[in-house]
Amino acid sequence: MSTTADPLATLGTLPGVSESVDSVRKAVDRVYGHRVMRRRSNEVTSEAALRGARGSAALSGADWALEEVRRRTDFSGADGDAEAPTVGAALRLTAEAGQLLSIWRQSPLRVLARLHLVAAADRGDAVGRPRTPGEPVDEPLVELPLPGAEEVAGRLEGLSRLIIGGSSAPALVSAAVVHGELLALRPFRSHNGLVARAAERIVLVGSGLDPKSICPAEVGHAELGRAAYTAALEGYVSGTPQGMAAWIAHCGKAVELGVRESTAVCEALQRGAA
């Protein structure tokens, strides 16, 4: 990332990024203007949370049908379903993210630790802290080179300073950088993808772009597919202007697809009320 005073704002000037930002803003404004949002926004928020959790779990290897996620009550994996804990972790993170908005801008590292604790509550002393030298990472769907623990600590601290210091960058840019940096670093021994996508949600909501949390980017990331997701992440990791812009645009498309999903929910609620 850039070493200027506001590196996130600098990313917002990359070719194509302003177009992505404008497209996302217009899409979000349209769904917030839907007539259903005036009286049933809580229902849309709840449905967006469920669909977002399903999408995030799918990217982490547990691609369940939405109705199965809705129906199940036990996600412990005690029945032998190895994917159930991943879905359960995604659901817990989506619920927890909304409780951490007020803390994020003051102590993002504390929030990330809490998110990992919620996601990986059964992993003993490896929970809720960045990995130490020599500790392995269970993140099979991200196969990029793994930074060492010292680099992770330094870059997490740098990310924290950026968040606490504030930026004039658009919310999409900030959310994409937080998401990409956490995936690139994989700071925890497990559940890094789930945590990264939950952090992206926190930025999008806390920035005011999506204050009611009705635009689940996780849905869009899942719809675009894991191959496109990892290819775009490689662009972020490359650090080139083209790669960074491609990652931000990918995240923007994911938000727009999340908007489309919630627009369909609004339409369904409207038909049901007619």
PDB file of C-alpha atoms in Angstrom:
ATOM      1  CA  MET A   1       0.000   0.000   0.000  1.00  0.00           C
ATOM      2  CA  SER A   2       1.043   3.601  -0.527  1.00  0.00           C
ATOM      3  CA  THR A   3       3.022   5.506   2.105  1.00  0.00           C
ATOM      4  CA  THR A   4       1.240   8.821   1.557  1.00  0.00           C
ATOM      5  CA  ALA A   5      -0.710  10.499   4.331  1.00  0.00           C
ATOM      6  CA  ASP A   6      -3.972   8.958   3.128  1.00  0.00           C
ATOM      7  CA  PRO A   7      -3.094   5.825   1.143  1.00  0.00           C
ATOM      8  CA  LEU A   8      -6.695   4.662   0.995  1.00  0.00           C
ATOM      9  CA  ALA A   9      -7.726   7.894  -0.685  1.00  0.00           C
ATOM     10  CA  THR A  10      -4.891   7.399  -3.162  1.00  0.00           C
ATOM     11  CA  LEU A  11      -6.330   4.015  -4.106  1.00  0.00           C
ATOM     12  CA  GLY A  12      -9.617   5.744  -4.835  1.00  0.00           C
ATOM     13  CA  THR A  13      -7.926   7.593  -7.686  1.00  0.00           C
ATOM     14  CA  LEU A  14      -6.816   4.444  -9.521  1.00  0.00           C
ATOM     15  CA  PRO A  15      -8.256   3.995 -13.035  1.00  0.00           C
ATOM     16  CA  GLY A  16     -11.721   2.476 -12.915  1.00  0.00           C
ATOM     17  CA  VAL A  17     -12.150   2.741  -9.157  1.00  0.00           C
ATOM     18  CA  SER A  18     -14.270   5.904  -9.196  1.00  0.00           C
ATOM     19  CA  GLU A  19     -16.607   4.222 -11.685  1.00  0.00           C
ATOM     20  CA  SER A  20     -16.990   1.234  -9.352  1.00  0.00           C
ATOM     21  CA  VAL A  21     -17.629   3.536  -6.406  1.00  0.00           C
ATOM     22  CA  ASP A  22     -20.299   5.481  -8.310  1.00  0.00           C
ATOM     23  CA  SER A  23     -21.990   2.316  -9.544  1.00  0.00           C
ATOM     24  CA  VAL A  24     -22.147   0.877  -6.028  1.00  0.00           C
ATOM     25  CA  ARG A  25     -23.489   4.129  -4.573  1.00  0.00           C
ATOM     26  CA  LYS A  26     -26.278   4.277  -7.151  1.00  0.00           C
ATOM     27  CA  ALA A  27     -27.216   0.643  -6.590  1.00  0.00           C
ATOM     28  CA  VAL A  28     -27.331   1.078  -2.802  1.00  0.00           C
ATOM     29  CA  ASP A  29     -29.403   4.238  -3.121  1.00  0.00           C
ATOM     30  CA  ARG A  30     -31.930   2.424  -5.320  1.00  0.00           C
ATOM     31  CA  VAL A  31     -32.570  -0.388  -2.859  1.00  0.00           C
ATOM     32  CA  TYR A  32     -32.779   2.047   0.067  1.00  0.00           C
ATOM     33  CA  GLY A  33     -35.401   3.934  -1.906  1.00  0.00           C
ATOM     34  CA  HIS A  34     -37.602   0.866  -2.323  1.00  0.00           C
ATOM     35  CA  ARG A  35     -41.031   1.390  -0.809  1.00  0.00           C
ATOM     36  CA  VAL A  36     -40.724  -1.768   1.321  1.00  0.00           C
ATOM     37  CA  MET A  37     -37.745  -0.227   3.129  1.00  0.00           C
ATOM     38  CA  ARG A  38     -39.987   2.440   4.644  1.00  0.00           C
ATOM     39  CA  ARG A  39     -41.897  -0.029   6.783  1.00  0.00           C
ATOM     40  CA  ARG A  40     -40.209  -3.444   6.690  1.00  0.00           C
ATOM     41  CA  SER A  41     -36.510  -2.695   6.706  1.00  0.00           C
ATOM     42  CA  ASN A  42     -35.902  -4.936   9.727  1.00  0.00           C
ATOM     43  CA  GLU A  43     -37.146  -7.929   7.762  1.00  0.00           C
ATOM     44  CA  VAL A  44     -34.874  -7.076   4.865  1.00  0.00           C
ATOM     45  CA  THR A  45     -31.922  -6.723   7.253  1.00  0.00           C
ATOM     46  CA  SER A  46     -32.611 -10.117   8.827  1.00  0.00           C
ATOM     47  CA  GLU A  47     -32.887 -11.816   5.457  1.00  0.00           C
ATOM     48  CA  ALA A  48     -29.730 -10.098   4.200  1.00  0.00           C
ATOM     49  CA  ALA A  49     -27.855 -11.365   7.263  1.00  0.00           C
ATOM     50  CA  LEU A  50     -28.953 -14.943   6.643  1.00  0.00           C
ATOM     51  CA  ARG A  51     -28.085 -14.809   2.949  1.00  0.00           C
ATOM     52  CA  GLY A  52     -24.789 -13.103   3.645  1.00  0.00           C
ATOM     53  CA  ALA A  53     -23.787 -15.787   6.136  1.00  0.00           C
ATOM     54  CA  ARG A  54     -24.722 -18.498   3.641  1.00  0.00           C
ATOM     55  CA  GLY A  55     -22.573 -16.805   0.982  1.00  0.00           C
ATOM     56  CA  SER A  56     -19.571 -16.416   3.273  1.00  0.00           C
ATOM     57  CA  ALA A  57     -19.791 -20.067   4.341  1.00  0.00           C
ATOM     58  CA  ALA A  58     -19.979 -21.124   0.693  1.00  0.00           C
ATOM     59  CA  LEU A  59     -16.693 -19.354  -0.027  1.00  0.00           C
ATOM     60  CA  SER A  60     -15.151 -21.234   2.891  1.00  0.00           C
ATOM     61  CA  GLY A  61     -16.220 -24.586   1.460  1.00  0.00           C
ATOM     62  CA  ALA A  62     -19.681 -25.097   2.969  1.00  0.00           C
ATOM     63  CA  ASP A  63     -21.994 -24.337   0.045  1.00  0.00           C
ATOM     64  CA  TRP A  64     -25.412 -25.084   1.502  1.00  0.00           C
ATOM     65  CA  ALA A  65     -28.787 -24.255   0.043  1.00  0.00           C
ATOM     66  CA  LEU A  66     -30.368 -21.223   1.686  1.00  0.00           C
ATOM     67  CA  GLU A  67     -33.340 -23.213   2.942  1.00  0.00           C
ATOM     68  CA  GLU A  68     -31.024 -25.724   4.612  1.00  0.00           C
ATOM     69  CA  VAL A  69     -29.294 -22.885   6.471  1.00  0.00           C
ATOM     70  CA  ARG A  70     -32.709 -21.530   7.445  1.00  0.00           C
ATOM     71  CA  ARG A  71     -33.981 -24.926   8.615  1.00  0.00           C
ATOM     72  CA  ARG A  72     -31.031 -26.175  10.644  1.00  0.00           C
ATOM     73  CA  THR A  73     -30.674 -25.449  14.346  1.00  0.00           C
ATOM     74  CA  ASP A  74     -27.607 -27.583  15.156  1.00  0.00           C
ATOM     75  CA  PHE A  75     -24.352 -26.514  13.535  1.00  0.00           C
ATOM     76  CA  SER A  76     -22.026 -28.366  15.882  1.00  0.00           C
ATOM     77  CA  GLY A  77     -21.126 -31.076  13.392  1.00  0.00           C
ATOM     78  CA  ALA A  78     -22.007 -33.709  15.970  1.00  0.00           C
ATOM     79  CA  ASP A  79     -24.006 -35.538  13.300  1.00  0.00           C
ATOM     80  CA  GLY A  80     -20.860 -36.026  11.241  1.00  0.00           C
ATOM     81  CA  ASP A  81     -21.478 -33.133   8.850  1.00  0.00           C
ATOM     82  CA  ALA A  82     -18.032 -31.551   8.611  1.00  0.00           C
ATOM     83  CA  GLU A  83     -19.398 -28.429   6.902  1.00  0.00           C
ATOM     84  CA  ALA A  84     -21.916 -27.559   9.619  1.00  0.00           C
ATOM     85  CA  PRO A  85     -19.432 -25.785  11.945  1.00  0.00           C
ATOM     86  CA  THR A  86     -18.377 -23.487   9.087  1.00  0.00           C
ATOM     87  CA  VAL A  87     -21.980 -22.483   8.452  1.00  0.00           C
ATOM     88  CA  GLY A  88     -22.504 -21.985  12.181  1.00  0.00           C
ATOM     89  CA  ALA A  89     -19.406 -19.805  12.403  1.00  0.00           C
ATOM     90  CA  ALA A  90     -20.613 -17.654   9.503  1.00  0.00           C
ATOM     91  CA  LEU A  91     -24.000 -17.177  11.150  1.00  0.00           C
ATOM     92  CA  ARG A  92     -22.423 -16.229  14.472  1.00  0.00           C
ATOM     93  CA  LEU A  93     -20.097 -13.734  12.809  1.00  0.00           C
ATOM     94  CA  THR A  94     -22.911 -12.048  10.914  1.00  0.00           C
ATOM     95  CA  ALA A  95     -24.833 -11.617  14.156  1.00  0.00           C
ATOM     96  CA  GLU A  96     -21.773 -10.400  16.060  1.00  0.00           C
ATOM     97  CA  ALA A  97     -20.628  -7.882  13.444  1.00  0.00           C
ATOM     98  CA  GLY A  98     -23.516  -5.543  14.190  1.00  0.00           C
ATOM     99  CA  GLN A  99     -22.531  -5.409  17.851  1.00  0.00           C
ATOM    100  CA  LEU A 100     -18.994  -4.246  17.109  1.00  0.00           C
ATOM    101  CA  LEU A 101     -19.601  -1.178  14.959  1.00  0.00           C
ATOM    102  CA  SER A 102     -18.971   1.323  17.749  1.00  0.00           C
ATOM    103  CA  ILE A 103     -15.645  -0.307  18.654  1.00  0.00           C
ATOM    104  CA  TRP A 104     -14.208  -0.682  15.157  1.00  0.00           C
ATOM    105  CA  ARG A 105     -12.947   2.860  14.620  1.00  0.00           C
ATOM    106  CA  GLN A 106     -11.331   2.996  18.086  1.00  0.00           C
ATOM    107  CA  SER A 107      -9.886  -0.514  18.313  1.00  0.00           C
ATOM    108  CA  PRO A 108     -10.030  -2.548  15.090  1.00  0.00           C
ATOM    109  CA  LEU A 109      -7.567  -5.157  16.346  1.00  0.00           C
ATOM    110  CA  ARG A 110      -9.790  -5.801  19.333  1.00  0.00           C
ATOM    111  CA  VAL A 111     -12.721  -6.291  16.966  1.00  0.00           C
ATOM    112  CA  LEU A 112     -10.762  -8.708  14.790  1.00  0.00           C
ATOM    113  CA  ALA A 113      -9.790 -10.715  17.860  1.00  0.00           C
ATOM    114  CA  ARG A 114     -13.418 -10.837  18.925  1.00  0.00           C
ATOM    115  CA  LEU A 115     -14.555 -11.926  15.475  1.00  0.00           C
ATOM    116  CA  HIS A 116     -12.064 -14.776  15.502  1.00  0.00           C
ATOM    117  CA  LEU A 117     -13.102 -15.775  18.999  1.00  0.00           C
ATOM    118  CA  VAL A 118     -16.726 -15.956  17.857  1.00  0.00           C
ATOM    119  CA  ALA A 119     -15.872 -17.895  14.707  1.00  0.00           C
ATOM    120  CA  ALA A 120     -13.432 -20.380  16.244  1.00  0.00           C
ATOM    121  CA  ALA A 121     -14.732 -20.801  19.761  1.00  0.00           C
ATOM    122  CA  ASP A 122     -13.669 -24.459  19.863  1.00  0.00           C
ATOM    123  CA  ARG A 123      -9.993 -24.029  18.962  1.00  0.00           C
ATOM    124  CA  GLY A 124      -8.483 -23.635  22.447  1.00  0.00           C
ATOM    125  CA  ASP A 125      -5.601 -21.242  23.027  1.00  0.00           C
ATOM    126  CA  ALA A 126      -5.285 -20.467  19.293  1.00  0.00           C
ATOM    127  CA  VAL A 127      -8.510 -18.456  19.443  1.00  0.00           C
ATOM    128  CA  GLY A 128      -8.742 -14.674  19.371  1.00  0.00           C
ATOM    129  CA  ARG A 129      -5.076 -13.861  18.793  1.00  0.00           C
ATOM    130  CA  PRO A 130      -2.774 -13.546  15.782  1.00  0.00           C
ATOM    131  CA  ARG A 131      -0.661 -16.591  15.048  1.00  0.00           C
ATOM    132  CA  THR A 132       2.865 -16.823  16.390  1.00  0.00           C
ATOM    133  CA  PRO A 133       6.002 -17.921  14.481  1.00  0.00           C
ATOM    134  CA  GLY A 134       5.794 -21.531  13.362  1.00  0.00           C
ATOM    135  CA  GLU A 135       2.050 -21.918  13.850  1.00  0.00           C
ATOM    136  CA  PRO A 136       0.251 -23.379  10.828  1.00  0.00           C
ATOM    137  CA  VAL A 137      -2.827 -21.873   9.175  1.00  0.00           C
ATOM    138  CA  ASP A 138      -5.886 -23.880   8.208  1.00  0.00           C
ATOM    139  CA  GLU A 139      -7.136 -21.870   5.222  1.00  0.00           C
ATOM    140  CA  PRO A 140      -7.043 -24.319   2.279  1.00  0.00           C
ATOM    141  CA  LEU A 141      -9.067 -22.179  -0.135  1.00  0.00           C
ATOM    142  CA  VAL A 142      -6.459 -19.390  -0.130  1.00  0.00           C
ATOM    143  CA  GLU A 143      -3.222 -20.809  -1.493  1.00  0.00           C
ATOM    144  CA  LEU A 144      -1.134 -17.647  -1.734  1.00  0.00           C
ATOM    145  CA  PRO A 145       2.247 -17.487   0.042  1.00  0.00           C
ATOM    146  CA  LEU A 146       1.768 -17.067   3.764  1.00  0.00           C
ATOM    147  CA  PRO A 147       3.443 -14.026   5.368  1.00  0.00           C
ATOM    148  CA  GLY A 148       5.493 -14.654   8.471  1.00  0.00           C
ATOM    149  CA  ALA A 149       4.146 -13.817  11.924  1.00  0.00           C
ATOM    150  CA  GLU A 150       6.361 -10.720  12.282  1.00  0.00           C
ATOM    151  CA  GLU A 151       5.162  -9.307   8.970  1.00  0.00           C
ATOM    152  CA  VAL A 152       1.583 -10.061   9.986  1.00  0.00           C
ATOM    153  CA  ALA A 153       1.992  -8.159  13.250  1.00  0.00           C
ATOM    154  CA  GLY A 154       3.487  -5.138  11.513  1.00  0.00           C
ATOM    155  CA  ARG A 155       0.876  -4.987   8.767  1.00  0.00           C
ATOM    156  CA  LEU A 156      -1.990  -5.454  11.214  1.00  0.00           C
ATOM    157  CA  GLU A 157      -0.662  -2.532  13.200  1.00  0.00           C
ATOM    158  CA  GLY A 158      -0.433  -0.466  10.021  1.00  0.00           C
ATOM    159  CA  LEU A 159      -3.999  -1.370   9.078  1.00  0.00           C
ATOM    160  CA  SER A 160      -5.148  -0.422  12.553  1.00  0.00           C
ATOM    161  CA  ARG A 161      -3.499   2.986  12.271  1.00  0.00           C
ATOM    162  CA  LEU A 162      -5.196   3.612   8.934  1.00  0.00           C
ATOM    163  CA  ILE A 163      -8.611   2.787  10.369  1.00  0.00           C
ATOM    164  CA  ILE A 164      -8.181   4.792  13.567  1.00  0.00           C
ATOM    165  CA  GLY A 165      -6.717   7.748  11.685  1.00  0.00           C
ATOM    166  CA  GLY A 166      -9.664   7.889   9.322  1.00  0.00           C
ATOM    167  CA  SER A 167      -9.650   8.430   5.587  1.00  0.00           C
ATOM    168  CA  SER A 168     -11.440  10.409   2.929  1.00  0.00           C
ATOM    169  CA  ALA A 169     -11.537   7.290   0.750  1.00  0.00           C
ATOM    170  CA  PRO A 170     -14.937   5.951  -0.335  1.00  0.00           C
ATOM    171  CA  ALA A 171     -16.382   3.187   1.812  1.00  0.00           C
ATOM    172  CA  LEU A 172     -15.963   0.640  -0.968  1.00  0.00           C
ATOM    173  CA  VAL A 173     -12.219   1.286  -1.117  1.00  0.00           C
ATOM    174  CA  SER A 174     -11.767   1.044   2.657  1.00  0.00           C
ATOM    175  CA  ALA A 175     -13.857  -2.131   2.870  1.00  0.00           C
ATOM    176  CA  ALA A 176     -11.981  -3.753  -0.012  1.00  0.00           C
ATOM    177  CA  VAL A 177      -8.591  -2.981   1.545  1.00  0.00           C
ATOM    178  CA  VAL A 178      -9.596  -4.352   4.956  1.00  0.00           C
ATOM    179  CA  HIS A 179     -10.983  -7.480   3.317  1.00  0.00           C
ATOM    180  CA  GLY A 180      -7.995  -7.973   1.029  1.00  0.00           C
ATOM    181  CA  GLU A 181      -5.383  -7.294   3.688  1.00  0.00           C
ATOM    182  CA  LEU A 182      -6.883  -9.823   6.086  1.00  0.00           C
ATOM    183  CA  LEU A 183      -7.089 -12.487   3.390  1.00  0.00           C
ATOM    184  CA  ALA A 184      -3.537 -11.770   2.289  1.00  0.00           C
ATOM    185  CA  LEU A 185      -2.189 -11.949   5.848  1.00  0.00           C
ATOM    186  CA  ARG A 186      -4.363 -14.753   7.212  1.00  0.00           C
ATOM    187  CA  PRO A 187      -3.432 -13.559  10.707  1.00  0.00           C
ATOM    188  CA  PHE A 188      -5.285 -16.298  12.573  1.00  0.00           C
ATOM    189  CA  ARG A 189      -4.777 -20.037  12.521  1.00  0.00           C
ATOM    190  CA  SER A 190      -8.254 -20.612  11.088  1.00  0.00           C
ATOM    191  CA  HIS A 191     -11.417 -18.894   9.811  1.00  0.00           C
ATOM    192  CA  ASN A 192      -9.569 -16.001   8.187  1.00  0.00           C
ATOM    193  CA  GLY A 193     -11.893 -15.818   5.201  1.00  0.00           C
ATOM    194  CA  LEU A 194     -14.985 -15.640   7.385  1.00  0.00           C
ATOM    195  CA  VAL A 195     -13.388 -12.961   9.558  1.00  0.00           C
ATOM    196  CA  ALA A 196     -12.236 -10.932   6.541  1.00  0.00           C
ATOM    197  CA  ARG A 197     -15.732 -10.882   5.048  1.00  0.00           C
ATOM    198  CA  ALA A 198     -17.288  -9.968   8.393  1.00  0.00           C
ATOM    199  CA  ALA A 199     -14.821  -7.073   8.681  1.00  0.00           C
ATOM    200  CA  GLU A 200     -15.767  -5.928   5.179  1.00  0.00           C
ATOM    201  CA  ARG A 201     -19.404  -5.876   6.306  1.00  0.00           C
ATOM    202  CA  ILE A 202     -18.499  -3.800   9.377  1.00  0.00           C
ATOM    203  CA  VAL A 203     -16.763  -1.186   7.213  1.00  0.00           C
ATOM    204  CA  LEU A 204     -19.628  -0.971   4.716  1.00  0.00           C
ATOM    205  CA  VAL A 205     -22.179  -0.557   7.499  1.00  0.00           C
ATOM    206  CA  GLY A 206     -20.126   1.676   9.791  1.00  0.00           C
ATOM    207  CA  SER A 207     -19.156   4.003   6.962  1.00  0.00           C
ATOM    208  CA  GLY A 208     -22.778   4.883   6.329  1.00  0.00           C
ATOM    209  CA  LEU A 209     -22.848   3.351   2.851  1.00  0.00           C
ATOM    210  CA  ASP A 210     -25.114   0.543   4.063  1.00  0.00           C
ATOM    211  CA  PRO A 211     -26.255   1.592   7.550  1.00  0.00           C
ATOM    212  CA  LYS A 212     -29.086  -0.949   7.777  1.00  0.00           C
ATOM    213  CA  SER A 213     -26.842  -3.806   6.582  1.00  0.00           C
ATOM    214  CA  ILE A 214     -29.098  -4.803   3.702  1.00  0.00           C
ATOM    215  CA  CYS A 215     -26.460  -5.134   0.950  1.00  0.00           C
ATOM    216  CA  PRO A 216     -24.681  -8.442   1.675  1.00  0.00           C
ATOM    217  CA  ALA A 217     -21.430  -8.385  -0.287  1.00  0.00           C
ATOM    218  CA  GLU A 218     -20.865 -11.984   0.798  1.00  0.00           C
ATOM    219  CA  VAL A 219     -23.738 -13.023  -1.473  1.00  0.00           C
ATOM    220  CA  GLY A 220     -22.035 -11.354  -4.394  1.00  0.00           C
ATOM    221  CA  HIS A 221     -18.625 -12.829  -3.614  1.00  0.00           C
ATOM    222  CA  ALA A 222     -20.175 -16.300  -3.555  1.00  0.00           C
ATOM    223  CA  GLU A 223     -22.105 -15.689  -6.782  1.00  0.00           C
ATOM    224  CA  LEU A 224     -18.985 -14.494  -8.586  1.00  0.00           C
ATOM    225  CA  GLY A 225     -17.346 -17.748  -7.509  1.00  0.00           C
ATOM    226  CA  ARG A 226     -14.238 -18.866  -5.684  1.00  0.00           C
ATOM    227  CA  ALA A 227     -12.052 -18.850  -8.792  1.00  0.00           C
ATOM    228  CA  ALA A 228     -12.812 -15.187  -9.512  1.00  0.00           C
ATOM    229  CA  TYR A 229     -12.441 -14.372  -5.814  1.00  0.00           C
ATOM    230  CA  THR A 230      -8.969 -15.852  -5.543  1.00  0.00           C
ATOM    231  CA  ALA A 231      -7.885 -14.381  -8.884  1.00  0.00           C
ATOM    232  CA  ALA A 232      -8.944 -10.907  -7.744  1.00  0.00           C
ATOM    233  CA  LEU A 233      -7.172 -11.443  -4.425  1.00  0.00           C
ATOM    234  CA  GLU A 234      -3.967 -12.237  -6.310  1.00  0.00           C
ATOM    235  CA  GLY A 235      -4.310  -8.794  -7.868  1.00  0.00           C
ATOM    236  CA  TYR A 236      -4.515  -7.222  -4.434  1.00  0.00           C
ATOM    237  CA  VAL A 237      -1.509  -9.155  -3.182  1.00  0.00           C
ATOM    238  CA  SER A 238       0.519  -8.093  -6.223  1.00  0.00           C
ATOM    239  CA  GLY A 239       0.311  -4.487  -5.000  1.00  0.00           C
ATOM    240  CA  THR A 240       0.225  -3.165  -8.567  1.00  0.00           C
ATOM    241  CA  PRO A 241      -2.211  -0.355  -9.414  1.00  0.00           C
ATOM    242  CA  GLN A 242      -3.986  -2.624 -11.888  1.00  0.00           C
ATOM    243  CA  GLY A 243      -4.232  -5.463  -9.380  1.00  0.00           C
ATOM    244  CA  MET A 244      -5.475  -3.242  -6.576  1.00  0.00           C
ATOM    245  CA  ALA A 245      -8.058  -1.618  -8.858  1.00  0.00           C
ATOM    246  CA  ALA A 246      -9.248  -5.033 -10.027  1.00  0.00           C
ATOM    247  CA  TRP A 247      -9.730  -6.197  -6.423  1.00  0.00           C
ATOM    248  CA  ILE A 248     -11.682  -3.064  -5.510  1.00  0.00           C
ATOM    249  CA  ALA A 249     -13.842  -3.464  -8.623  1.00  0.00           C
ATOM    250  CA  HIS A 250     -14.444  -7.109  -7.720  1.00  0.00           C
ATOM    251  CA  CYS A 251     -15.609  -6.090  -4.248  1.00  0.00           C
ATOM    252  CA  GLY A 252     -17.819  -3.422  -5.806  1.00  0.00           C
ATOM    253  CA  LYS A 253     -19.471  -5.971  -8.074  1.00  0.00           C
ATOM    254  CA  ALA A 254     -20.053  -8.192  -5.037  1.00  0.00           C
ATOM    255  CA  VAL A 255     -21.855  -5.355  -3.240  1.00  0.00           C
ATOM    256  CA  GLU A 256     -23.996  -4.706  -6.316  1.00  0.00           C
ATOM    257  CA  LEU A 257     -24.976  -8.369  -6.473  1.00  0.00           C
ATOM    258  CA  GLY A 258     -25.839  -8.185  -2.776  1.00  0.00           C
ATOM    259  CA  VAL A 259     -28.040  -5.205  -3.578  1.00  0.00           C
ATOM    260  CA  ARG A 260     -29.740  -7.230  -6.290  1.00  0.00           C
ATOM    261  CA  GLU A 261     -30.414  -9.999  -3.793  1.00  0.00           C
ATOM    262  CA  SER A 262     -32.010  -7.628  -1.283  1.00  0.00           C
ATOM    263  CA  THR A 263     -34.010  -5.922  -4.024  1.00  0.00           C
ATOM    264  CA  ALA A 264     -35.498  -9.335  -4.814  1.00  0.00           C
ATOM    265  CA  VAL A 265     -36.310  -9.744  -1.114  1.00  0.00           C
ATOM    266  CA  CYS A 266     -38.048  -6.359  -1.142  1.00  0.00           C
ATOM    267  CA  GLU A 267     -40.065  -7.345  -4.208  1.00  0.00           C
ATOM    268  CA  ALA A 268     -41.096 -10.622  -2.576  1.00  0.00           C
ATOM    269  CA  LEU A 269     -42.192  -8.831   0.598  1.00  0.00           C
ATOM    270  CA  GLN A 270     -44.143  -6.324  -1.483  1.00  0.00           C
ATOM    271  CA  ARG A 271     -45.968  -9.084  -3.363  1.00  0.00           C
ATOM    272  CA  GLY A 272     -46.781 -10.800  -0.102  1.00  0.00           C
ATOM    273  CA  ALA A 273     -48.252  -7.610   1.300  1.00  0.00           C
ATOM    274  CA  ALA A 274     -50.329  -6.897  -1.813  1.00  0.00           C
TER     275      ALA A 274
END
